[in-house]
């Protein structure tokens, strides 16, 4: 008898924790299987709108130069798990100068291999199986999956209002009162809607967190991708919140540095130590040479960021002009990110049905709404940070597919361009009747420069950058 005649293939079973990565009751069958089936359809030539186009919007020109120099000059390949001390110091200075936030680089910061690793490390360091966690709905699609993997009991708090989505504070306080949860988790600006929460709302969240003794994990990855003059408010800057807030930062979106795998977590020293312990057994450290890209980050890229925001703003307008053609579709483009979050629930179709049709007939991959929370059903997310011509053509294909569904459902067909109804729809989607709000960003940065005049910034680079930016934008 040959040896292979009696050997049996092993029946290897993944851990039961892996099953918790699914999202029950949101899509036909397993949500994970639906995701995989959708991705399996993607082929060469399909437009993937689930992320930023880093070919059309490449990293800053200095990024590769910094990495090459770090490698050639023999910089540490095995940095401390938290990150290179000099890089941490530079990041702390940048967070203070740009955001007005003060963190001790030795004890309150850690560099992670991407903000995703930072999110996992933060949640894994705090959540025990069975802990109650409150999650804003909709929100970043992987937050809930990580929490389920860790065995958390999740309560969703919905966003209220279509034009200006904000968390339901009454529901939030009720959850805090009933559950005494371990954590509140949310992204700000919100992913997927792009909403920026008002200063009053952030202050109210802080007040509730302090009163009910709730720790907060907030993902501020898109804090630099804000278009409007409405100020962006950091939760950790609220009185009494630095001690109970874990904040995630990173250069992967606005700066297109996603391929460099860099994230920053700012938190109380005890939490940073716990994240370091977890990182030491999962990824060890952020990529050592990539870490040096964070030295110039937040310091000398103000004009570069402004130019990029102007390009995103133009694509935002193109996106609005396309979706305004469908009278039954609901969309309010928000004040941040490069995402559109159209509500197509009027079609009364499953998210996966729409996503698969867009993949098959429009050759476009979108993120189905159910991935982002129970209230995400009936939506999909697209990222409009793409090549202008490619995106314009893709939008027309998307509109055609959706319009065909609308005809089958007995909904109104697309609107004629230039009609009063079209202009009304366009104004609603853009949230303004003005043609261009580029000056709004300039005004906001002038205010920023003025309000930061007391920041310890001997070179005056922040104020000079804002003034130069203002002059450039009004030309």
mmCIF file with all atom_site columns, N, CA and C in Angstrom, residues 18-39 370-371:
data_model
loop_
_atom_site.group_PDB
_atom_site.id
_atom_site.type_symbol
_atom_site.label_atom_id
_atom_site.label_alt_id
_atom_site.label_comp_id
_atom_site.label_asym_id
_atom_site.label_entity_id
_atom_site.label_seq_id
_atom_site.pdbx_PDB_ins_code
_atom_site.Cartn_x
_atom_site.Cartn_y
_atom_site.Cartn_z
_atom_site.occupancy
_atom_site.B_iso_or_equiv
_atom_site.pdbx_formal_charge
_atom_site.auth_seq_id
_atom_site.auth_comp_id
_atom_site.auth_asym_id
_atom_site.auth_atom_id
_atom_site.pdbx_PDB_model_num
ATOM 1  N N  . UNK A 1 18  ? -13.597 33.827 13.646 1.00 0.00 ? 18  UNK A N  1
ATOM 2  C CA . UNK A 1 18  ? -13.648 34.283 12.261 1.00 0.00 ? 18  UNK A CA 1
ATOM 3  C C  . UNK A 1 18  ? -15.092 34.451 11.802 1.00 0.00 ? 18  UNK A C  1
ATOM 4  N N  . UNK A 1 19  ? -15.983 33.590 12.304 1.00 0.00 ? 19  UNK A N  1
ATOM 5  C CA . UNK A 1 19  ? -17.390 33.700 11.924 1.00 0.00 ? 19  UNK A CA 1
ATOM 6  C C  . UNK A 1 19  ? -18.006 35.013 12.383 1.00 0.00 ? 19  UNK A C  1
ATOM 7  N N  . UNK A 1 20  ? -17.421 35.626 13.399 1.00 0.00 ? 20  UNK A N  1
ATOM 8  C CA . UNK A 1 20  ? -17.954 36.885 13.907 1.00 0.00 ? 20  UNK A CA 1
ATOM 9  C C  . UNK A 1 20  ? -17.665 38.057 12.975 1.00 0.00 ? 20  UNK A C  1
ATOM 10 N N  . UNK A 1 21  ? -16.844 37.836 11.949 1.00 0.00 ? 21  UNK A N  1
ATOM 11 C CA . UNK A 1 21  ? -16.543 38.918 11.012 1.00 0.00 ? 21  UNK A CA 1
ATOM 12 C C  . UNK A 1 21  ? -17.705 39.201 10.073 1.00 0.00 ? 21  UNK A C  1
ATOM 13 N N  . UNK A 1 22  ? -18.709 38.334 10.039 1.00 0.00 ? 22  UNK A N  1
ATOM 14 C CA . UNK A 1 22  ? -19.866 38.556 9.180  1.00 0.00 ? 22  UNK A CA 1
ATOM 15 C C  . UNK A 1 22  ? -20.777 39.633 9.730  1.00 0.00 ? 22  UNK A C  1
ATOM 16 N N  . UNK A 1 23  ? -21.703 40.085 8.897  1.00 0.00 ? 23  UNK A N  1
ATOM 17 C CA . UNK A 1 23  ? -22.677 41.104 9.284  1.00 0.00 ? 23  UNK A CA 1
ATOM 18 C C  . UNK A 1 23  ? -24.067 40.509 9.091  1.00 0.00 ? 23  UNK A C  1
ATOM 19 N N  . UNK A 1 24  ? -24.632 39.902 10.119 1.00 0.00 ? 24  UNK A N  1
ATOM 20 C CA . UNK A 1 24  ? -25.879 39.156 9.962  1.00 0.00 ? 24  UNK A CA 1
ATOM 21 C C  . UNK A 1 24  ? -27.061 40.044 9.604  1.00 0.00 ? 24  UNK A C  1
ATOM 22 N N  . UNK A 1 25  ? -27.986 39.455 8.862  1.00 0.00 ? 25  UNK A N  1
ATOM 23 C CA . UNK A 1 25  ? -29.285 40.072 8.564  1.00 0.00 ? 25  UNK A CA 1
ATOM 24 C C  . UNK A 1 25  ? -29.200 41.359 7.756  1.00 0.00 ? 25  UNK A C  1
ATOM 25 N N  . UNK A 1 26  ? -28.126 41.523 6.984  1.00 0.00 ? 26  UNK A N  1
ATOM 26 C CA . UNK A 1 26  ? -28.034 42.737 6.176  1.00 0.00 ? 26  UNK A CA 1
ATOM 27 C C  . UNK A 1 26  ? -27.971 42.454 4.687  1.00 0.00 ? 26  UNK A C  1
ATOM 28 N N  . UNK A 1 27  ? -27.691 41.228 4.314  1.00 0.00 ? 27  UNK A N  1
ATOM 29 C CA . UNK A 1 27  ? -27.605 40.873 2.898  1.00 0.00 ? 27  UNK A CA 1
ATOM 30 C C  . UNK A 1 27  ? -28.030 39.420 2.762  1.00 0.00 ? 27  UNK A C  1
ATOM 31 N N  . UNK A 1 28  ? -28.521 39.032 1.598  1.00 0.00 ? 28  UNK A N  1
ATOM 32 C CA . UNK A 1 28  ? -28.899 37.628 1.414  1.00 0.00 ? 28  UNK A CA 1
ATOM 33 C C  . UNK A 1 28  ? -27.721 36.711 1.709  1.00 0.00 ? 28  UNK A C  1
ATOM 34 N N  . UNK A 1 29  ? -27.941 35.737 2.577  1.00 0.00 ? 29  UNK A N  1
ATOM 35 C CA . UNK A 1 29  ? -26.859 34.826 2.931  1.00 0.00 ? 29  UNK A CA 1
ATOM 36 C C  . UNK A 1 29  ? -25.804 35.523 3.759  1.00 0.00 ? 29  UNK A C  1
ATOM 37 N N  . UNK A 1 30  ? -24.606 35.005 3.685  1.00 0.00 ? 30  UNK A N  1
ATOM 38 C CA . UNK A 1 30  ? -23.491 35.554 4.446  1.00 0.00 ? 30  UNK A CA 1
ATOM 39 C C  . UNK A 1 30  ? -23.010 36.855 3.835  1.00 0.00 ? 30  UNK A C  1
ATOM 40 N N  . UNK A 1 31  ? -22.864 37.875 4.669  1.00 0.00 ? 31  UNK A N  1
ATOM 41 C CA . UNK A 1 31  ? -22.360 39.152 4.154  1.00 0.00 ? 31  UNK A CA 1
ATOM 42 C C  . UNK A 1 31  ? -20.949 38.997 3.623  1.00 0.00 ? 31  UNK A C  1
ATOM 43 N N  . UNK A 1 32  ? -20.160 38.167 4.289  1.00 0.00 ? 32  UNK A N  1
ATOM 44 C CA . UNK A 1 32  ? -18.790 37.962 3.807  1.00 0.00 ? 32  UNK A CA 1
ATOM 45 C C  . UNK A 1 32  ? -18.789 37.293 2.441  1.00 0.00 ? 32  UNK A C  1
ATOM 46 N N  . UNK A 1 33  ? -19.695 36.337 2.236  1.00 0.00 ? 33  UNK A N  1
ATOM 47 C CA . UNK A 1 33  ? -19.773 35.681 0.931  1.00 0.00 ? 33  UNK A CA 1
ATOM 48 C C  . UNK A 1 33  ? -20.248 36.664 -0.130 1.00 0.00 ? 33  UNK A C  1
ATOM 49 N N  . UNK A 1 34  ? -21.172 37.557 0.242  1.00 0.00 ? 34  UNK A N  1
ATOM 50 C CA . UNK A 1 34  ? -21.637 38.564 -0.713 1.00 0.00 ? 34  UNK A CA 1
ATOM 51 C C  . UNK A 1 34  ? -20.496 39.487 -1.108 1.00 0.00 ? 34  UNK A C  1
ATOM 52 N N  . UNK A 1 35  ? -19.689 39.881 -0.128 1.00 0.00 ? 35  UNK A N  1
ATOM 53 C CA . UNK A 1 35  ? -18.531 40.733 -0.428 1.00 0.00 ? 35  UNK A CA 1
ATOM 54 C C  . UNK A 1 35  ? -17.568 40.019 -1.368 1.00 0.00 ? 35  UNK A C  1
ATOM 55 N N  . UNK A 1 36  ? -17.293 38.760 -1.068 1.00 0.00 ? 36  UNK A N  1
ATOM 56 C CA . UNK A 1 36  ? -16.338 38.013 -1.885 1.00 0.00 ? 36  UNK A CA 1
ATOM 57 C C  . UNK A 1 36  ? -16.857 37.816 -3.301 1.00 0.00 ? 36  UNK A C  1
ATOM 58 N N  . UNK A 1 37  ? -18.162 37.546 -3.429 1.00 0.00 ? 37  UNK A N  1
ATOM 59 C CA . UNK A 1 37  ? -18.737 37.350 -4.757 1.00 0.00 ? 37  UNK A CA 1
ATOM 60 C C  . UNK A 1 37  ? -18.637 38.622 -5.579 1.00 0.00 ? 37  UNK A C  1
ATOM 61 N N  . UNK A 1 38  ? -18.844 39.764 -4.925 1.00 0.00 ? 38  UNK A N  1
ATOM 62 C CA . UNK A 1 38  ? -18.756 41.038 -5.629 1.00 0.00 ? 38  UNK A CA 1
ATOM 63 C C  . UNK A 1 38  ? -17.335 41.294 -6.099 1.00 0.00 ? 38  UNK A C  1
ATOM 64 N N  . UNK A 1 39  ? -16.380 41.074 -5.208 1.00 0.00 ? 39  UNK A N  1
ATOM 65 C CA . UNK A 1 39  ? -14.981 41.296 -5.570 1.00 0.00 ? 39  UNK A CA 1
ATOM 66 C C  . UNK A 1 39  ? -14.517 40.313 -6.642 1.00 0.00 ? 39  UNK A C  1
ATOM 67 N N  . UNK A 1 370 ? -24.920 48.219 3.204  1.00 0.00 ? 370 UNK A N  1
ATOM 68 C CA . UNK A 1 370 ? -25.083 47.391 4.400  1.00 0.00 ? 370 UNK A CA 1
ATOM 69 C C  . UNK A 1 370 ? -23.776 47.190 5.144  1.00 0.00 ? 370 UNK A C  1
ATOM 70 N N  . UNK A 1 371 ? -22.640 47.362 4.445  1.00 0.00 ? 371 UNK A N  1
ATOM 71 C CA . UNK A 1 371 ? -21.351 47.146 5.091  1.00 0.00 ? 371 UNK A CA 1
ATOM 72 C C  . UNK A 1 371 ? -21.094 48.154 6.212  1.00 0.00 ? 371 UNK A C  1
#
